[in-house]
Short mmCIF file of C-alpha atoms and ligand atoms in Angstrom, two decimals:
data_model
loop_
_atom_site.label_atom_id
_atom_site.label_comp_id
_atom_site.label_asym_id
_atom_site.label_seq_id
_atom_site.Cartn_x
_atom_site.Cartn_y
_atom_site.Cartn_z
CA UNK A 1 -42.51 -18.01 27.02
CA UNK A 2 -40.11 -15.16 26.50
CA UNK A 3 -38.08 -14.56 23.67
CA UNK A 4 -34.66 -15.09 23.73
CA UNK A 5 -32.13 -12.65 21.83
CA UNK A 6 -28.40 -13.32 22.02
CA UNK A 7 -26.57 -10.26 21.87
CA UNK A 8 -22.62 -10.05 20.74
CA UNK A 9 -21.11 -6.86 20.88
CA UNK A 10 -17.89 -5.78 19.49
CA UNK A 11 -14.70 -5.54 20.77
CA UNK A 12 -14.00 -2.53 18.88
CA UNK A 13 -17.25 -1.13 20.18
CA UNK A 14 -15.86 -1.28 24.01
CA UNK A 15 -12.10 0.69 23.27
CA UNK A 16 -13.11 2.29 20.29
CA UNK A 17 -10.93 4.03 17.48
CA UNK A 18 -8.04 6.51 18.33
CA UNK A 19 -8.92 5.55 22.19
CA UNK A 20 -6.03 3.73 24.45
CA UNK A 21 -8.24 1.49 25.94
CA UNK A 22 -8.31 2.72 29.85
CA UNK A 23 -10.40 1.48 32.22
CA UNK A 24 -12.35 4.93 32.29
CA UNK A 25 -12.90 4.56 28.12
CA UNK A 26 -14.44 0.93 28.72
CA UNK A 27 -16.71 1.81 31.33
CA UNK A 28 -17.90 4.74 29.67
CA UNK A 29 -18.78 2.95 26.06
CA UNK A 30 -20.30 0.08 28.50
CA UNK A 31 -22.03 2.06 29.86
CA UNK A 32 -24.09 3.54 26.71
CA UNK A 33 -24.66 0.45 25.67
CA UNK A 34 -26.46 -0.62 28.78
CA UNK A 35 -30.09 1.39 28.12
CA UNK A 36 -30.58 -0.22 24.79
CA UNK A 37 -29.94 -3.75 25.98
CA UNK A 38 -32.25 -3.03 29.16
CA UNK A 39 -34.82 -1.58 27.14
CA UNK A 40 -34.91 -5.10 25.31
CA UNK A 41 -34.96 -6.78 28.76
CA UNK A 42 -37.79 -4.28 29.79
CA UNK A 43 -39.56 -4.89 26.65
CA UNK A 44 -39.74 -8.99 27.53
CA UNK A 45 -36.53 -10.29 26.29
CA UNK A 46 -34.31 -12.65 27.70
CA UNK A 47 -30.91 -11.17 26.79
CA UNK A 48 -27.88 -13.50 26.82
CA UNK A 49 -24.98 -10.79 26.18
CA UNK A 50 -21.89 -11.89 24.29
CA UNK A 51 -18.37 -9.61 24.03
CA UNK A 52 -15.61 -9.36 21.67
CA UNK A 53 -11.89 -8.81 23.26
CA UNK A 54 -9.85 -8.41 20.44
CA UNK A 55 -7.82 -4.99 21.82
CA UNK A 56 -7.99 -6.53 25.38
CA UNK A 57 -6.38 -9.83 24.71
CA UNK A 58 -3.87 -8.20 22.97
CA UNK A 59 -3.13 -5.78 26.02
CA UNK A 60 -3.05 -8.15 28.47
CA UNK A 61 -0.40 -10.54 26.09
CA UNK A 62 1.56 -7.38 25.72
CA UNK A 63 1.68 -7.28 29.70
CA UNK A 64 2.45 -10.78 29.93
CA UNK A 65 5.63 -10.28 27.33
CA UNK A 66 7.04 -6.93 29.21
CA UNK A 67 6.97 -9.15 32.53
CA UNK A 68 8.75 -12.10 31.27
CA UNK A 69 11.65 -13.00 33.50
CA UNK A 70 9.79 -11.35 36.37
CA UNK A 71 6.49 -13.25 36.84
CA UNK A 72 6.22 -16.26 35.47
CA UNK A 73 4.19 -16.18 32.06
CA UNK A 74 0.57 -16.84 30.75
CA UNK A 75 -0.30 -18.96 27.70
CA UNK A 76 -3.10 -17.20 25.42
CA UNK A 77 -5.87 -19.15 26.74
CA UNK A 78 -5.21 -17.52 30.22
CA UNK A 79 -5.42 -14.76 28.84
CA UNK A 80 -8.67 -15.01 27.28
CA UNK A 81 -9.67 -16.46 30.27
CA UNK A 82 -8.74 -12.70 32.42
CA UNK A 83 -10.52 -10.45 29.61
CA UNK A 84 -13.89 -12.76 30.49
CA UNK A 85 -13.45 -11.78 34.37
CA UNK A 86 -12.61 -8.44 33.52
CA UNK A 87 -15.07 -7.34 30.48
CA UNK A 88 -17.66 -9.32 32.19
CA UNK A 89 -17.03 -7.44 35.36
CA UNK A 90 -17.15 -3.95 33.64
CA UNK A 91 -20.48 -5.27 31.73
CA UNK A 92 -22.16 -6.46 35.12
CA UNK A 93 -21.23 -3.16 36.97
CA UNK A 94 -22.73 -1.20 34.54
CA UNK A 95 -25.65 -3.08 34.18
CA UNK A 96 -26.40 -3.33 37.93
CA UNK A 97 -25.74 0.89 38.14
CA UNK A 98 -27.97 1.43 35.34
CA UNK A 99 -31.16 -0.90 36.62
CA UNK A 100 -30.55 1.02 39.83
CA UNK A 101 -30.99 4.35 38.26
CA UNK A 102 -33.71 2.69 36.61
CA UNK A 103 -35.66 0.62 39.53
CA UNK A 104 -35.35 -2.63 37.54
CA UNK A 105 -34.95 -5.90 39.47
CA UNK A 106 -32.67 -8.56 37.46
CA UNK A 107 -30.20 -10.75 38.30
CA UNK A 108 -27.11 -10.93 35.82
CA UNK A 109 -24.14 -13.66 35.98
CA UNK A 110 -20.99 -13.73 33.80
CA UNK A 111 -19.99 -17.27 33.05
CA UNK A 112 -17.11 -18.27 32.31
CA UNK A 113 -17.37 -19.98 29.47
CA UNK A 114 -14.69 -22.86 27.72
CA UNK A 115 -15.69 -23.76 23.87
CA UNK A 116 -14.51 -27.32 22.13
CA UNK A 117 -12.35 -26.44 19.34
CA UNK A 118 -10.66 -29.05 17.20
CA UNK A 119 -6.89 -29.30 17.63
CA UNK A 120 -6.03 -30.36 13.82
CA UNK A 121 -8.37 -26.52 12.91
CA UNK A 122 -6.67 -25.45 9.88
CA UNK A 123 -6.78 -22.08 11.92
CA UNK A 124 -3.63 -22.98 14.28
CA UNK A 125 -1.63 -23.10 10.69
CA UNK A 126 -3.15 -19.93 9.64
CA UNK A 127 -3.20 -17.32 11.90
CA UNK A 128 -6.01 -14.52 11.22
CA UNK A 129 -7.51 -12.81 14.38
CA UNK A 130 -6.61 -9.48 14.96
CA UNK A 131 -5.67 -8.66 18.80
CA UNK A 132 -4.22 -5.81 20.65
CA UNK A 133 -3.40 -2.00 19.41
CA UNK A 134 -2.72 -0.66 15.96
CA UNK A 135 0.45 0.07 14.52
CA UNK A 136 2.12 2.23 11.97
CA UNK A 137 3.69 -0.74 8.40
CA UNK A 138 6.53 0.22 9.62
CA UNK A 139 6.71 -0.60 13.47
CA UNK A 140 4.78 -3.48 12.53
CA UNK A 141 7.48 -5.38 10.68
CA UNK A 142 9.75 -4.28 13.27
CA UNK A 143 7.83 -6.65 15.77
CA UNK A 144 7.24 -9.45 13.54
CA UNK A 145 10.84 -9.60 13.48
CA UNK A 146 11.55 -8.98 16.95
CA UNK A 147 9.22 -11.15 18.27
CA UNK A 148 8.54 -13.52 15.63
CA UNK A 149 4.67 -13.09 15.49
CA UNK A 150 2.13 -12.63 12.34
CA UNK A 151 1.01 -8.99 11.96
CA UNK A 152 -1.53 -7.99 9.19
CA UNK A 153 -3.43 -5.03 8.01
CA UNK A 154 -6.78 -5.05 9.66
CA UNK A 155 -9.82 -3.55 7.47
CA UNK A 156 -8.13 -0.06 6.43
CA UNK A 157 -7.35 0.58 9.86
CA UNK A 158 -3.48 -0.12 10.60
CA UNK A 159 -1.67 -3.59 11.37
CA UNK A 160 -2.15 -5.45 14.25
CA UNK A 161 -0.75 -8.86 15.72
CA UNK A 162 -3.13 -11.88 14.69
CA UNK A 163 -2.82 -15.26 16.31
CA UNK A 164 -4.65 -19.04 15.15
CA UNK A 165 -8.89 -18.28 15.89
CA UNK A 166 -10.31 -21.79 15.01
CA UNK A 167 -13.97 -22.62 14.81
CA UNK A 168 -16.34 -22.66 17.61
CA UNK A 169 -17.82 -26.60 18.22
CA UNK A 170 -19.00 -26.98 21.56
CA UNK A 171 -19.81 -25.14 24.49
CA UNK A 172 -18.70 -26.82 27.52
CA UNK A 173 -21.16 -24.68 29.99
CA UNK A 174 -24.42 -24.89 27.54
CA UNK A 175 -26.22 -26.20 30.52
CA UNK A 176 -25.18 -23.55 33.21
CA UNK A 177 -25.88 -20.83 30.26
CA UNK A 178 -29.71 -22.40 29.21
CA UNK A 179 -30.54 -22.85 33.25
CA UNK A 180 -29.73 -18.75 33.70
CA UNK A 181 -31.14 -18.13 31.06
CA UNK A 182 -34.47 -20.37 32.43
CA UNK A 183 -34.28 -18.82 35.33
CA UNK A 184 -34.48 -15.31 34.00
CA UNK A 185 -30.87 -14.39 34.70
CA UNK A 186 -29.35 -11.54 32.32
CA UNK A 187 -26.54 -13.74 31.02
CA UNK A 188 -22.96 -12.71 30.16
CA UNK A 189 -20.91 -15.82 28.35
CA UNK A 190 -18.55 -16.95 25.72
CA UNK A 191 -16.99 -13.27 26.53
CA UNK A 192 -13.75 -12.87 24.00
CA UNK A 193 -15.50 -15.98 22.30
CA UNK A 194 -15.17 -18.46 24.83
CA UNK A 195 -11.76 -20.14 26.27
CA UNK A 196 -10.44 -22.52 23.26
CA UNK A 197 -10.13 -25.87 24.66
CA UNK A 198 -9.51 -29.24 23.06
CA UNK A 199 -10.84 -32.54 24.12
CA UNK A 200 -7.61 -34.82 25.21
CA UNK A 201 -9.56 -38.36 26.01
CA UNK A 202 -12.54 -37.06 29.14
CA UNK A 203 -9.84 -34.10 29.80
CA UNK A 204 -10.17 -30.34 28.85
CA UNK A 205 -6.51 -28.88 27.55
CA UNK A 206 -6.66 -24.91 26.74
CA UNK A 207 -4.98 -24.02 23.35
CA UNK A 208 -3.36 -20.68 22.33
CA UNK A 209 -5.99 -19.07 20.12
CA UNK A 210 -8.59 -16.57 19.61
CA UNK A 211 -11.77 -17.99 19.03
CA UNK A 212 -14.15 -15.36 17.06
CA UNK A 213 -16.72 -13.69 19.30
CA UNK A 214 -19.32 -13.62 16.07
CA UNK A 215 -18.96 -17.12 15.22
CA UNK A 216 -19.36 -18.39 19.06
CA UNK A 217 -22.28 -16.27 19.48
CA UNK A 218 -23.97 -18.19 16.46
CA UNK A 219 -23.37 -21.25 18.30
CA UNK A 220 -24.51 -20.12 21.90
CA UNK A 221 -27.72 -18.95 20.05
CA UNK A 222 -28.27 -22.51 18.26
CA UNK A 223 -27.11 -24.45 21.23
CA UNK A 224 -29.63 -22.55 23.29
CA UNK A 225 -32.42 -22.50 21.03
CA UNK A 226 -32.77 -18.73 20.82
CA UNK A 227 -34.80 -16.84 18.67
CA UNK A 228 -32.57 -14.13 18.20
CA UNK A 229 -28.60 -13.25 17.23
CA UNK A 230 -27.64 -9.57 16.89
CA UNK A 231 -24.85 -8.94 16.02
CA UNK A 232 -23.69 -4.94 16.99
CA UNK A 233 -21.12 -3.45 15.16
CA UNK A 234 -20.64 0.22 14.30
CA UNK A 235 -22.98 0.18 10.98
CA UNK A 236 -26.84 0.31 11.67
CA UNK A 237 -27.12 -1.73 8.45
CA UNK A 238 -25.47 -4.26 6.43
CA UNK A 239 -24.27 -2.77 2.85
CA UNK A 240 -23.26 -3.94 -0.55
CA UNK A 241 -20.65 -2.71 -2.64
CA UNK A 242 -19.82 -1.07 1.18
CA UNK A 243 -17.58 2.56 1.15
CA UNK A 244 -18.26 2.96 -2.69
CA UNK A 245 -20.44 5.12 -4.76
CA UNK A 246 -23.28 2.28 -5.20
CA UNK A 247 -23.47 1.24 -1.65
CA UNK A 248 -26.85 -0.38 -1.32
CA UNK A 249 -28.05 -0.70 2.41
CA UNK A 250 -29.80 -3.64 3.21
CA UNK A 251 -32.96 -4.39 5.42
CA UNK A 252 -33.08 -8.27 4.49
CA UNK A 253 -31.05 -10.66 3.00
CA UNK A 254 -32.20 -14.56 2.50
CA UNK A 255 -29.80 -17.01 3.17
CA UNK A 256 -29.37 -17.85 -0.46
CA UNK A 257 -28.63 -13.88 -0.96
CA UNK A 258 -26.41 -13.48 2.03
CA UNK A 259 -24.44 -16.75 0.73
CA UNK A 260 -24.34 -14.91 -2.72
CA UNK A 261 -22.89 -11.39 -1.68
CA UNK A 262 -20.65 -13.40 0.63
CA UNK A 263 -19.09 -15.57 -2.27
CA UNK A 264 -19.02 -12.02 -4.42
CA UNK A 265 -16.65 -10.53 -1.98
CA UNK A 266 -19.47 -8.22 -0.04
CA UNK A 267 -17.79 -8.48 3.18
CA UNK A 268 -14.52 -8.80 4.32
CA UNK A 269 -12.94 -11.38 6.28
CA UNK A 270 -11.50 -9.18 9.11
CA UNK A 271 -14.85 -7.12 9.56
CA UNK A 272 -18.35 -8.11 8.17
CA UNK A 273 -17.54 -11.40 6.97
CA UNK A 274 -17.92 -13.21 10.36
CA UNK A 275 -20.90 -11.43 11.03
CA UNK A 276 -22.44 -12.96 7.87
CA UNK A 277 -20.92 -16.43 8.50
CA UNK A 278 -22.11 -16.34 12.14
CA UNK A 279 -25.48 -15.11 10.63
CA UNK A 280 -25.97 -17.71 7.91
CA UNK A 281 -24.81 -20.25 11.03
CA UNK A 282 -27.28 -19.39 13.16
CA UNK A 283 -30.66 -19.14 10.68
CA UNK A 284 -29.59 -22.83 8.22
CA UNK A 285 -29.44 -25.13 11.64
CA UNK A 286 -32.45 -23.26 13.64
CA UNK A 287 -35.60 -21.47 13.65
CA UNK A 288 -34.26 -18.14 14.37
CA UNK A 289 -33.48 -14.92 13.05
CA UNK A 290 -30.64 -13.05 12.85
CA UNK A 291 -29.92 -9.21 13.04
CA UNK A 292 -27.26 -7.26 12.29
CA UNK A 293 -27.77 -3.31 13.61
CA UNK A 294 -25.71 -0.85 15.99
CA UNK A 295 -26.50 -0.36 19.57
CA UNK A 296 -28.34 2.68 19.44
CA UNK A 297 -30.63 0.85 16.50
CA UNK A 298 -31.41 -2.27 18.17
CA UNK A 299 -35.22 -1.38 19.28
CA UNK A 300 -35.73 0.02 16.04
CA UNK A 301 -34.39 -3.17 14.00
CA UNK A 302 -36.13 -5.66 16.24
CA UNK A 303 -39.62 -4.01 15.00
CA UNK A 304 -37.97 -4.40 11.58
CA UNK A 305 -37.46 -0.38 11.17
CA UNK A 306 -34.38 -0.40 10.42
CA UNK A 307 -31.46 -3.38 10.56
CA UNK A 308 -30.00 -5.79 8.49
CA UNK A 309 -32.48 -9.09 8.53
CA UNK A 310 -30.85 -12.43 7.96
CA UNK A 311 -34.18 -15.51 7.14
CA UNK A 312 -34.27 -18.34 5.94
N1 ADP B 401 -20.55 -4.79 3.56
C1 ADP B 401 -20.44 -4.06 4.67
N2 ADP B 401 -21.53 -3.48 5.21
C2 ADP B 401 -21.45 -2.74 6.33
N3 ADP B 401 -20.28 -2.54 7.01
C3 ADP B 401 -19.16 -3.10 6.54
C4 ADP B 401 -19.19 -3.90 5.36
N4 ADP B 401 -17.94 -4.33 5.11
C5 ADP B 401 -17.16 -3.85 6.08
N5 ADP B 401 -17.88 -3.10 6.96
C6 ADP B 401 -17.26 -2.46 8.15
O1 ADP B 401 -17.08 -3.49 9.11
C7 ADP B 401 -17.32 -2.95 10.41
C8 ADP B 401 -17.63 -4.11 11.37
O2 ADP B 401 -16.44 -4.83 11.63
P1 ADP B 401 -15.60 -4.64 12.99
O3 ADP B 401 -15.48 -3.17 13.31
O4 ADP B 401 -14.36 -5.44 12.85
O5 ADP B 401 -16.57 -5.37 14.01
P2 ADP B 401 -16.80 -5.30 15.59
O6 ADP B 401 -17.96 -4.35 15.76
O7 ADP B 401 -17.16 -6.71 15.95
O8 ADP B 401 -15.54 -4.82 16.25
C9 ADP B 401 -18.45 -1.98 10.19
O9 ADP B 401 -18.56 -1.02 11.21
C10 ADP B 401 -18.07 -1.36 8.84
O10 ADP B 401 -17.22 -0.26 9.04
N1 CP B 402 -12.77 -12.50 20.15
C1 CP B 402 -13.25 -11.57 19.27
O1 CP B 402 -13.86 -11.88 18.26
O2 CP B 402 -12.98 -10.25 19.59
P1 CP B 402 -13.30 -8.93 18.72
O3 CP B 402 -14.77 -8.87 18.50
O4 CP B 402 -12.80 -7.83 19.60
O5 CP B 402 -12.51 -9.05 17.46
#
């Protein structure tokens, strides 16, 4: 039996800082992420990719505002739904161009994937997900008051609109996702972190949120019994006391100690804390292993060279 590693990368990873997000820029930081993740699949992985879409939600609301009055509107959901087409078209291109190059044979199919959240989530009172471009203090309390939306200050890197991102429950096309995966199919899913939906009696109803792409990763990874989540972010290793003088990096943390720095402050809701939550998720309700690395790291941490190791 193959191994199974569920792999989320960042949304910040595919438009990343100071860029303005253009096609060209996605398809280029895709596309270096591609030999790493085939490399895994060469090595005898079965790699179920997950995405962030963070700056590409955001865009496509902000096209959906400048049309209004011309074409009739999108809720967020829809939204969500269009970054999963698109990112998971960019990630399947890139894919297929570099197993060309390389003469490997694998089939790959982006699902589009719908995930249960509840509709009383504290998270539609309280928005916190970051989406779309940075701004300036100053222009951003000029849109909250235009357009009456939340902005925030997003890890020491500007302000940015945030909108409701409850938690992940369910995922509505487990079976389609484990099947691929079965079959050997290179599997692209909960893209942007799924498509929030609520139950409403047997009926599916989309909500306006952002679910985050860490957290529904954890739960594809439980849900299909993997043995792996890695989590890629810009940081080959997890760190305490992070940016100051006595930054420690990390190679393992137990749960217990990852629950510990977590309470102490370690890691920041709007950056490294998900990736811990979605770690500690994933390793107290299965038998896996979680790992959080950078892309150009992630051979290298799966022997345990270098990585941040989240066990039970
Ligand atoms: N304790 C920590 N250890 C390592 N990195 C940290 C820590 N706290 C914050 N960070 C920062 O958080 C970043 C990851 O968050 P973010 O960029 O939002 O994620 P994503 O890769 O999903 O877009 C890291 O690249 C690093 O700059
Ligand atoms: N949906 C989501 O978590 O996106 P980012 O990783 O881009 O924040």
């Amino acid at each position: 039996m193959k191994k199974v590693a569920v792999i989320a990368i960042g949304g910040n990873a595919i438009i990343q800082e100071g860029q303005r997000g253009t096609i060209e820029e996605q398809f280029e930081n895709i596309l270096q992420s591609c030999d790493p993740i085939l490399d895994l699949t060469e090595a005898g992985y079965n790699v179920v990719l997950t995405h962030g879409n963070g700056p590409q939600v955001g865009n496509v609301l902000l096209k959906v505002e400048a049309a209004n009055g011309i074409v009739p509107p999108y809720p967020l959901d829809v939204c969500g739904a269009e970054t999963q087409g698109s990112l998971g078209y960019i990630i399947q291109q890139s894919l297929y161009n570099r197993m060309k190059a390389r003469g490997i044979k694998k089939d790959i199919a982006t699902v589009v994937t719908q995930v249960v959240v509840d509709e009383k989530d504290p998270g539609f009172e309280n928005p916190t997900k970051p989406i779309g471009p940075f701004y300036t203090k100053e222009r951003a309390a000029e849109i909250a008051r235009e357009k009456k939306v939340v902005m925030t200050e997003d890890s020491g890197r500007g302000y940015r609109r945030v909108v409701p991102s409850p938690q992940p429950l369910e995922l509505v096309e487990k079976e389609a996702v484990k099947r691929l995966v079965d079959n050997d199919f290179l599997v692209i899913t909960v893209g942007g972190g799924g498509i929030p939906v609520v139950k409403d009696g047997e009926n599916l109803r989309g909500v306006e949120a952002v679910i985050d792409k860490d957290h529904a990763s954890a739960l594809v990874a439980q849900e299909i019994n993997a043995n792996y989540l890695i989590v890629l972010t810009g940081v080959p290793q997890v760190a305490i006391n992070f940016g100051k003088e006595n930054q420690e990096f990390l190679k393992e943390m137990t749960l217990a100690d990852a629950k510990r720095h977590f309470e102490e402050g370690q890691f920041p809701p709007g950056s490294m804390g998900p990736k811990i939550e979605a770690a500690i998720r994933f390793v107290e309700n299965g038998e896996g292993e979680a790992i959080i690395t950078s892309i150009d790291k992630l051979q290298e941490a799966l022997k345990g060279e270098t990585g941040t190791r989240i066990i039970k």
